[in-house]
Amino acid sequence: MFSSIIDKSHNQKILKVLFLEDDDKIVSIVEDFLKAYFFKLTVSVNCTDVLEILEKNFFDFIIIDADVSGINLIEQITKIKEINNELSIVIIAKDINSDLMKKCIQLSVDGYLLKPLEREQFNLIIKKEIAYQNSKYRLESNINYLNQYVDVVDKSTIISKTDIDGKITYVNENFCKITGYSKDELLGITHRILRHKDNPDILYKEMWDTIKTQKKEWHGILKNISKSGKVYYIKSTIKPILDLEGNISEFVAFRDSVNVVLDDKKHLLSKIESNKLSLLILVQIEEFDMLEKFYNIVKVDQVEKTFASNLLAYLPDNYIFEEVYALGDGRYALLCDYYAFEKLKFNINQYLEIFVKNVTESVLEIDGIEYDLNVILSYSCGKYSLYEDAKAGLEEAITKNKVINYSNDSSIKINREAKKNFEIIKMVKIALDNYKIVSYFQPIINNKTREIEKYESLVRLINEEGEVISPYEFLNISKKGNYYNKITSRVLENSFKMLEFVNTKLSINLSALDIEKEQTRKEIFSLLDEYKEQNNRIVFELLEDENVKDFRSIKKFIKRVKKRGVMIAIDDFGAGYSNFERLLDFEPDILKIDGSLVKNIEKDAFSRNIIETIVTFAKKQKILTIAEYVENETIFNLLNEIGVDYSQGYYFGKPEAFEREK
């Protein structure tokens, strides 16, 4: 009869209903009504049975016929409430007088049905009770989940709460564990007891302004000190808790320990001795001695400490290293139980490869300056000679590093150079931010026709005074931060846009450092896709570099771009470590003869002989040649006589900005 009134929801299916009625006819009618809504229905015809049933079973709500013989309704409801105060109660009666109604209201009766039962009235009451039970179920379910979430967070996170004055009102066990203080020692005091003197006052001023004045979350890393004097770093999120009127009622702080303890070698060796079997990883910042040359001691110290505080974050998921041991000179140690690492089922080499990749792809930013760091690793497993073995492996990996002793005068000179280098890095950052890294273009002439057939894109920096700065003054120093790749990105962007303004070929310089960087490769191929129809007008000039680390990736890059019609030139050929065997591996289309040979060709027979050898070799391999630093007609005529194909130099034109860039 009522089976199509409403679909049975999941909550209705689990609701348990008790019906008290001694009239068989009413039981038959109402039972059909209720079964249209509920699966779990219990019918009782005896008031004594009802109380016993309630004692032994849980119900969500009960329907009572007030006209059941021998029942005192108010007394019965009172007893029911004593057994289960949260039970919803619906009364069926022929009529309900005001006195009875008043008493029922006082006992918090939830609904009333009048006889004879009407379908509309019945639906209204039952739907109301179902809605209430559903909301109650959702609330209880949410509270259940919330309690579980709170339990997980409480066990995995360091938590504290404070009142609006900053006094601690709650700490969890993790908080006590890392600080070394008990709850009784912490409650009622401020976090000042944990504050390390290295944290500047302005840090706390900004924090309180964020959470108390702006009523926003604050995020940051704090250096703290435990009860025993142990230094530790905490990554904190502090959130103001607001009431319904938007007023702050308290502050709650969630913290993750970055577990960095700036410790010494003695502590590390002691920890190794206390372990049965360990895994030790030594980490060295690559070319750390170069950092010391380029920056003053304060900056280098900041780099070391900041890298140490971030080091564990570079490790893959499920890391089990709890401390970072800073050993000085950009060297760090990580130590863990060997069997604990084995349980991760992580291949150690793959684990460390991910770690190195994360370091390489990250940027360390300090005081607005970005540092692009790489690391060298060594690891050892065991108990005896663990540190010695790992150290020997690391020393083998960095054998090219040299130790230099400076006198006092040299130290002063180094400090001056560090200051100068810092100013250059600052200048580069400002130029990048203001799009003042630009491209100048120098013509390349066909020696037979004297017509311009190519332009070379050359990077320039415009400083705040409007002066044009040569790359020789900033490019190498930029490699010590993350700015070199950003400069390359800007040059690529400028150069490809120039294809719209010239109808010649366009040469763009790339170094091994550029090609080895995955992000730069992605950008290059993205631009080649965007300018697909112009690919045959692009020439990539590869700068020779004896520090090539990934020769295979460079060869692969060359093959990919050549398939698109891009030409490859080898820049500055004939100087430095030029290698004909390496040259054939690159399969270039063009050789650019080093300018130091070209500008001496008038007076130096040796330079002329080398150029003749290069040209002879190039013609046999069907490779074009370009001579740089062609500064006068005599040099040009000699090159033409030798058979050089193209010339580039001040005799034909200086590097200049096109009108669109002026």
XYZ file of C-alpha atoms in Angstrom, residues 37-585:
549
model
C 9.982 2.429 5.210
C 12.013 0.080 7.362
C 13.530 -3.385 7.242
C 14.171 -3.733 10.977
C 10.799 -3.538 12.772
C 9.976 -5.097 16.135
C 6.341 -5.248 17.351
C 5.392 -5.678 21.016
C 1.892 -6.005 22.491
C 2.960 -5.805 26.120
C 4.358 -2.761 27.930
C 6.460 -4.968 30.247
C 8.018 -6.692 27.244
C 8.925 -3.281 25.798
C 11.043 -2.333 28.792
C 12.819 -5.697 28.751
C 13.427 -5.391 25.007
C 14.877 -1.903 25.456
C 17.172 -3.134 28.230
C 18.681 -5.774 25.939
C 18.524 -4.072 22.504
C 19.246 -0.718 20.890
C 16.508 1.100 18.891
C 16.531 4.368 17.004
C 12.919 5.251 17.742
C 9.727 3.800 19.214
C 6.056 4.187 18.208
C 3.597 3.821 21.136
C -0.175 3.533 20.952
C -1.441 5.601 23.901
C -4.610 3.488 23.997
C -2.861 0.204 24.803
C -4.732 -1.359 27.733
C -3.094 -1.143 31.126
C -0.569 1.498 30.105
C 0.203 4.762 31.878
C 1.642 6.689 28.942
C 3.607 9.299 30.894
C 5.007 6.703 33.279
C 5.928 4.454 30.341
C 7.719 7.285 28.470
C 9.585 8.248 31.646
C 10.902 4.687 32.070
C 11.851 4.498 28.402
C 13.807 7.748 28.694
C 15.639 6.383 31.701
C 16.771 3.399 29.637
C 17.642 5.368 26.460
C 17.371 9.150 26.640
C 18.276 9.573 22.952
C 15.467 7.328 21.679
C 12.968 9.176 19.473
C 9.322 8.645 20.532
C 6.168 8.944 18.382
C 2.693 8.622 20.015
C -0.498 7.303 18.337
C -3.730 8.338 20.070
C -7.447 8.977 19.424
C -7.003 12.418 20.918
C -4.425 14.221 23.037
C -5.691 16.648 25.688
C -3.728 19.729 26.646
C -2.523 18.298 29.949
C -1.189 15.164 28.255
C 0.350 17.265 25.481
C 2.128 19.459 28.052
C 3.617 16.460 29.849
C 4.708 14.872 26.560
C 6.457 18.079 25.542
C 8.264 18.139 28.887
C 9.463 14.593 28.200
C 10.669 15.631 24.696
C 8.271 13.433 22.720
C 9.150 13.793 19.040
C 5.815 13.330 17.212
C 2.083 12.578 17.393
C -0.304 10.613 15.166
C -4.078 10.828 15.566
C -6.516 8.006 14.893
C -7.844 7.133 12.442
C -4.425 7.113 10.787
C -4.216 9.165 7.625
C -1.671 8.532 4.967
C -0.551 12.173 4.633
C -0.183 12.639 8.393
C 1.668 9.347 8.751
C 4.102 10.196 5.931
C 4.836 13.620 7.412
C 5.748 12.279 10.866
C 7.764 9.321 9.600
C 9.680 11.431 7.083
C 10.502 13.906 9.853
C 11.856 11.103 12.049
C 13.807 9.590 9.166
C 15.364 13.000 8.398
C 16.302 13.427 12.050
C 17.802 9.947 12.280
C 19.679 10.450 9.015
C 21.150 13.748 10.227
C 21.997 12.124 13.539
C 23.648 9.213 11.705
C 25.654 11.593 9.500
C 26.740 13.601 12.533
C 27.816 10.484 14.415
C 29.533 9.165 11.293
C 31.379 12.448 10.780
C 32.410 12.542 14.424
C 33.625 8.966 14.126
C 35.725 9.783 11.068
C 36.902 13.030 12.620
C 38.063 11.222 15.737
C 40.001 8.766 13.594
C 41.575 11.591 11.589
C 42.482 13.408 14.794
C 44.030 10.216 16.133
C 46.157 9.774 12.989
C 47.260 13.412 13.011
C 47.954 13.286 16.739
C 50.193 10.239 16.337
C 52.097 11.499 13.292
C 52.355 15.246 13.975
C 53.703 17.514 16.700
C 50.725 19.489 18.023
C 50.183 22.249 20.556
C 47.414 24.712 21.342
C 47.651 28.116 23.010
C 45.195 30.697 24.251
C 45.005 34.145 22.659
C 47.899 35.321 24.868
C 50.163 32.545 23.605
C 50.079 30.403 26.752
C 50.141 26.666 26.073
C 46.843 24.895 26.814
C 47.534 21.531 25.147
C 50.465 19.494 23.832
C 50.464 15.948 22.477
C 52.949 13.190 23.203
C 55.014 13.944 20.090
C 55.478 17.520 21.294
C 56.754 16.288 24.657
C 59.000 13.735 22.971
C 60.847 16.209 20.730
C 61.102 19.001 23.329
C 62.014 16.799 26.271
C 59.494 18.568 28.537
C 56.509 16.945 30.241
C 52.955 18.238 29.793
C 52.953 19.615 33.344
C 56.114 21.614 32.580
C 54.643 23.080 29.400
C 51.017 23.898 30.244
C 50.495 27.543 31.179
C 53.783 28.830 29.734
C 54.660 30.200 26.274
C 56.733 28.647 23.498
C 59.516 31.086 24.363
C 61.074 28.295 26.432
C 61.897 26.484 23.147
C 63.106 29.509 21.194
C 66.658 29.403 19.830
C 68.667 32.624 19.889
C 69.435 32.317 16.156
C 65.806 33.052 15.242
C 65.482 36.812 14.586
C 62.873 38.791 16.533
C 61.340 40.006 13.262
C 60.376 36.384 12.502
C 58.111 36.205 15.556
C 56.772 39.689 14.929
C 55.675 38.668 11.424
C 54.231 35.409 12.752
C 52.052 37.137 15.369
C 50.975 39.785 12.872
C 49.837 37.011 10.492
C 47.916 34.867 12.995
C 46.598 37.524 15.389
C 46.114 40.682 13.318
C 45.398 39.226 9.883
C 43.824 36.044 11.317
C 45.594 33.932 8.683
C 47.692 30.771 8.754
C 51.435 31.177 9.215
C 53.943 28.762 7.690
C 57.652 28.643 8.382
C 60.683 26.791 9.695
C 61.857 27.503 13.244
C 65.060 26.568 14.950
C 64.278 25.305 18.471
C 66.209 23.975 21.432
C 65.046 21.093 23.626
C 65.220 20.767 27.396
C 68.531 18.889 27.053
C 69.990 21.588 24.807
C 69.597 19.638 21.562
C 68.984 21.804 18.493
C 66.212 20.782 16.107
C 64.313 22.326 13.206
C 60.533 22.446 12.968
C 58.352 23.105 9.928
C 55.316 24.796 11.472
C 51.776 25.688 10.470
C 50.000 27.883 13.014
C 46.293 28.549 12.534
C 43.969 30.870 14.472
C 40.701 29.145 15.469
C 37.746 31.503 15.035
C 34.301 31.395 16.624
C 31.090 32.032 14.658
C 31.530 35.799 15.091
C 35.042 35.656 13.628
C 36.817 36.223 16.946
C 39.976 34.261 17.777
C 39.322 31.695 20.494
C 42.717 29.941 20.409
C 45.695 29.018 18.225
C 46.600 25.518 17.105
C 50.029 24.626 15.708
C 50.895 21.586 13.603
C 54.571 20.812 13.191
C 56.733 18.383 11.293
C 60.278 17.896 12.459
C 62.788 18.290 9.667
C 64.996 16.468 12.162
C 68.152 18.380 11.339
C 70.712 18.359 14.127
C 73.818 20.310 13.231
C 76.223 17.900 14.864
C 79.837 16.850 14.591
C 81.770 13.827 13.399
C 82.253 12.575 16.967
C 78.479 12.287 17.486
C 78.128 10.460 14.167
C 80.844 7.931 15.015
C 79.271 7.381 18.421
C 75.902 6.667 16.779
C 77.531 4.224 14.343
C 79.107 2.329 17.236
C 75.768 2.039 19.042
C 74.049 0.448 16.018
C 74.401 -3.218 15.123
C 74.291 -2.774 11.363
C 73.941 0.591 9.642
C 73.564 2.303 6.300
C 75.675 5.457 6.043
C 75.302 7.988 3.237
C 77.787 10.832 2.783
C 76.616 13.864 0.830
C 78.925 16.527 -0.578
C 77.772 19.787 -2.185
C 79.485 19.690 -5.560
C 82.144 22.374 -6.148
C 81.652 23.692 -2.629
C 85.095 25.310 -2.772
C 83.810 27.434 -5.656
C 80.989 28.717 -3.449
C 83.597 29.823 -0.925
C 85.433 31.725 -3.657
C 82.348 33.428 -5.053
C 80.601 34.311 -1.772
C 81.681 35.566 1.627
C 81.744 33.328 4.685
C 78.345 34.528 5.931
C 76.609 33.586 2.673
C 78.360 30.224 2.498
C 77.304 29.482 6.078
C 73.702 30.364 5.180
C 73.840 28.037 2.173
C 75.203 25.181 4.312
C 72.599 25.580 7.047
C 69.652 26.064 4.699
C 70.644 23.053 2.621
C 70.969 21.007 5.823
C 67.486 22.032 6.980
C 66.003 20.980 3.621
C 68.089 17.866 3.035
C 65.653 15.248 4.335
C 62.881 16.750 2.229
C 64.841 15.779 -0.912
C 64.720 12.083 0.010
C 62.069 9.805 -1.558
C 58.878 8.963 0.334
C 59.079 6.714 3.383
C 62.445 8.084 4.387
C 63.736 6.704 7.645
C 66.670 8.999 8.338
C 65.996 10.997 11.486
C 69.048 13.244 11.626
C 71.407 15.074 9.336
C 74.983 15.321 10.561
C 76.699 18.459 9.249
C 80.410 17.666 8.938
C 81.547 21.027 7.543
C 82.772 22.202 4.137
C 79.446 21.338 2.505
C 79.533 17.718 3.650
C 76.738 15.868 5.448
C 76.004 12.372 6.733
C 72.774 10.360 6.921
C 72.592 7.275 9.116
C 69.910 4.632 9.675
C 69.471 1.035 10.730
C 70.253 -1.186 7.736
C 67.398 -3.615 8.350
C 64.928 -0.750 8.697
C 65.981 0.480 5.249
C 65.650 -3.042 3.828
C 62.012 -3.133 4.924
C 61.305 -0.269 2.519
C 62.077 -2.698 -0.324
C 63.843 0.175 -2.052
C 66.968 -0.404 -4.158
C 69.626 1.831 -2.603
C 70.958 3.025 -5.963
C 67.493 3.969 -7.217
C 66.777 5.615 -3.868
C 69.876 7.789 -4.169
C 69.223 8.549 -7.850
C 65.848 10.007 -6.868
C 67.524 11.971 -4.085
C 70.128 13.461 -6.478
C 67.406 14.294 -9.026
C 65.328 16.074 -6.362
C 68.347 18.153 -5.305
C 69.223 19.015 -8.900
C 65.678 20.105 -9.753
C 65.244 22.180 -6.601
C 66.309 25.763 -5.986
C 67.721 27.037 -2.693
C 66.600 30.628 -2.152
C 68.313 32.783 0.474
C 67.684 36.529 0.822
C 66.180 36.665 -2.666
C 69.178 34.941 -4.300
C 68.724 31.503 -5.850
C 71.356 28.765 -5.649
C 71.341 25.777 -7.994
C 73.194 23.014 -6.131
C 74.294 19.540 -7.125
C 75.565 16.798 -4.837
C 78.044 13.915 -4.909
C 77.199 10.787 -2.895
C 78.835 7.763 -1.377
C 77.345 5.083 0.844
C 78.480 2.140 2.928
C 76.737 -0.681 4.797
C 77.997 -2.506 7.868
C 79.345 -1.726 11.330
C 83.144 -1.581 11.231
C 85.049 1.067 9.224
C 81.682 2.341 7.992
C 82.657 6.008 7.973
C 86.129 5.341 6.582
C 84.743 3.293 3.674
C 82.090 5.876 2.802
C 84.645 8.679 3.039
C 87.067 6.865 0.743
C 84.293 6.437 -1.815
C 83.391 10.103 -1.617
C 86.993 11.254 -1.945
C 87.347 9.152 -5.069
C 84.326 10.894 -6.575
C 85.707 14.363 -5.938
C 89.407 13.834 -6.655
C 89.531 16.919 -8.877
C 88.841 19.288 -5.974
C 91.905 21.098 -4.610
C 92.717 22.588 -1.195
C 94.268 26.074 -1.364
C 95.868 27.912 1.599
C 95.580 31.680 1.458
C 97.705 34.256 3.251
C 95.999 37.181 4.994
C 96.460 39.387 1.912
C 94.886 36.729 -0.292
C 91.959 36.402 2.106
C 91.251 40.110 1.784
C 91.344 39.755 -1.998
C 88.976 36.777 -1.884
C 86.512 38.704 0.289
C 86.534 41.561 -2.186
C 85.903 39.153 -5.044
C 83.066 37.527 -3.080
C 81.431 40.920 -2.590
C 81.837 41.714 -6.289
C 80.360 38.361 -7.312
C 77.379 38.890 -5.024
C 76.739 42.283 -6.636
C 76.863 40.659 -10.091
C 74.365 37.980 -9.044
C 72.112 40.723 -7.688
C 72.431 42.631 -10.990
C 71.486 39.502 -12.967
C 68.412 38.894 -10.787
C 67.221 42.490 -11.263
C 67.785 42.242 -15.021
C 65.816 39.004 -15.256
C 62.962 40.432 -13.201
C 62.776 43.488 -15.468
C 63.311 41.718 -18.817
C 66.682 43.392 -19.280
C 68.387 40.210 -20.478
C 68.276 40.917 -24.218
C 69.705 39.576 -27.455
C 72.016 41.433 -29.803
C 72.548 40.106 -33.329
C 75.798 40.055 -35.338
C 75.784 39.390 -39.098
C 77.620 36.419 -40.659
C 78.802 37.028 -44.245
C 79.108 34.614 -47.159
C 82.744 35.124 -48.233
C 81.935 34.635 -51.932
C 78.917 36.936 -52.222
C 79.592 39.234 -49.218
C 75.882 38.949 -48.455
C 74.461 38.424 -44.955
C 73.269 34.829 -44.736
C 73.085 34.401 -40.965
C 72.869 36.287 -37.691
C 74.281 35.104 -34.388
C 72.193 35.780 -31.279
C 74.413 37.144 -28.483
C 73.205 37.769 -24.943
C 73.538 41.168 -23.294
C 72.467 42.592 -19.926
C 71.114 46.110 -19.502
C 71.867 47.289 -15.957
C 69.871 49.801 -13.902
C 71.958 52.666 -15.326
C 71.084 51.580 -18.868
C 74.595 50.316 -19.624
C 75.012 47.322 -21.941
C 76.970 44.601 -20.117
C 78.909 41.907 -21.981
C 78.258 38.228 -21.093
C 81.905 37.869 -20.080
C 81.107 39.970 -17.016
C 78.135 37.972 -15.706
C 77.559 34.649 -17.508
C 80.078 32.412 -15.690
C 79.163 33.806 -12.277
C 75.483 33.172 -13.074
C 76.273 29.454 -13.226
C 76.762 29.499 -9.461
C 73.073 30.205 -8.942
C 69.933 29.170 -10.751
C 70.209 32.128 -13.095
C 72.227 30.621 -15.924
C 69.313 28.473 -17.078
C 66.948 31.432 -16.772
C 69.274 33.498 -18.940
C 69.327 30.690 -21.533
C 65.528 30.584 -21.452
C 65.310 34.335 -22.099
C 67.839 34.120 -24.964
C 65.929 31.265 -26.597
C 62.695 33.231 -26.358
C 64.289 36.381 -27.822
C 66.029 34.490 -30.627
C 63.036 32.515 -31.882
C 60.918 35.685 -31.916
C 63.559 37.291 -34.163
C 62.727 34.755 -36.903
C 59.708 36.956 -37.619
C 61.972 39.958 -38.390
C 64.769 38.450 -40.493
C 64.764 36.087 -43.460
C 68.235 34.635 -42.835
C 69.402 31.753 -40.701
C 69.793 32.421 -36.983
C 72.535 30.993 -34.733
C 71.887 30.410 -31.022
C 74.616 29.440 -28.546
C 74.076 26.402 -26.320
C 76.439 24.928 -23.748
C 76.636 21.366 -22.429
C 75.103 22.725 -19.218
C 72.076 23.887 -21.214
C 71.577 20.595 -23.045
C 72.069 18.471 -19.934
C 69.259 20.380 -18.201
C 65.980 18.576 -18.917
C 63.877 21.714 -18.480
C 65.967 23.582 -21.077
C 65.633 20.694 -23.548
C 61.860 20.725 -23.087
C 61.769 24.459 -23.755
C 63.873 24.088 -26.911
C 61.621 21.428 -28.412
C 58.541 23.411 -27.432
C 59.897 26.400 -29.388
C 60.845 24.166 -32.316
C 57.255 22.904 -32.370
C 55.894 26.462 -32.219
C 58.184 27.583 -35.083
C 57.993 24.292 -36.956
C 58.069 25.899 -40.416
C 61.238 27.847 -39.520
C 63.307 24.971 -38.067
C 65.579 24.906 -41.132
C 66.632 28.493 -40.345
C 67.906 27.606 -36.874
C 71.573 26.863 -36.093
C 72.572 25.705 -32.618
C 76.180 26.629 -31.835
C 77.542 24.161 -29.288
C 80.182 25.580 -26.994
C 83.046 23.167 -26.414
C 83.245 22.154 -22.770
C 85.658 19.689 -21.209
C 83.293 19.257 -18.232
C 80.596 17.473 -20.215
C 78.930 15.017 -17.804
C 76.324 13.396 -20.015
C 77.851 12.943 -23.479
C 75.092 10.510 -24.525
C 72.283 13.005 -23.875
C 74.090 15.611 -26.004
C 74.459 13.192 -28.928
C 70.791 12.239 -28.590
C 69.800 15.919 -28.542
C 71.822 16.630 -31.698
C 70.200 13.752 -33.596
C 66.701 14.889 -32.572
C 67.140 18.506 -33.674
C 68.909 17.589 -36.915
C 65.908 15.451 -37.883
C 63.869 18.665 -37.682
C 66.173 20.449 -40.116
C 68.182 22.336 -37.482
C 71.900 22.786 -38.246
C 74.644 22.154 -35.677
C 77.760 24.313 -35.384
C 80.777 23.743 -33.133
C 81.864 27.072 -31.651
C 85.460 28.167 -30.919
C 86.909 25.174 -32.772
C 90.692 24.953 -32.824
C 91.255 26.243 -29.299
C 91.343 24.525 -25.943
C 90.811 20.793 -26.087
C 89.358 20.534 -29.637
C 89.130 16.890 -30.597
C 88.543 15.673 -34.168
C 87.221 12.318 -32.933
C 84.678 14.031 -30.660
C 83.824 16.307 -33.576
C 82.783 13.367 -35.770
C 80.543 12.082 -32.963
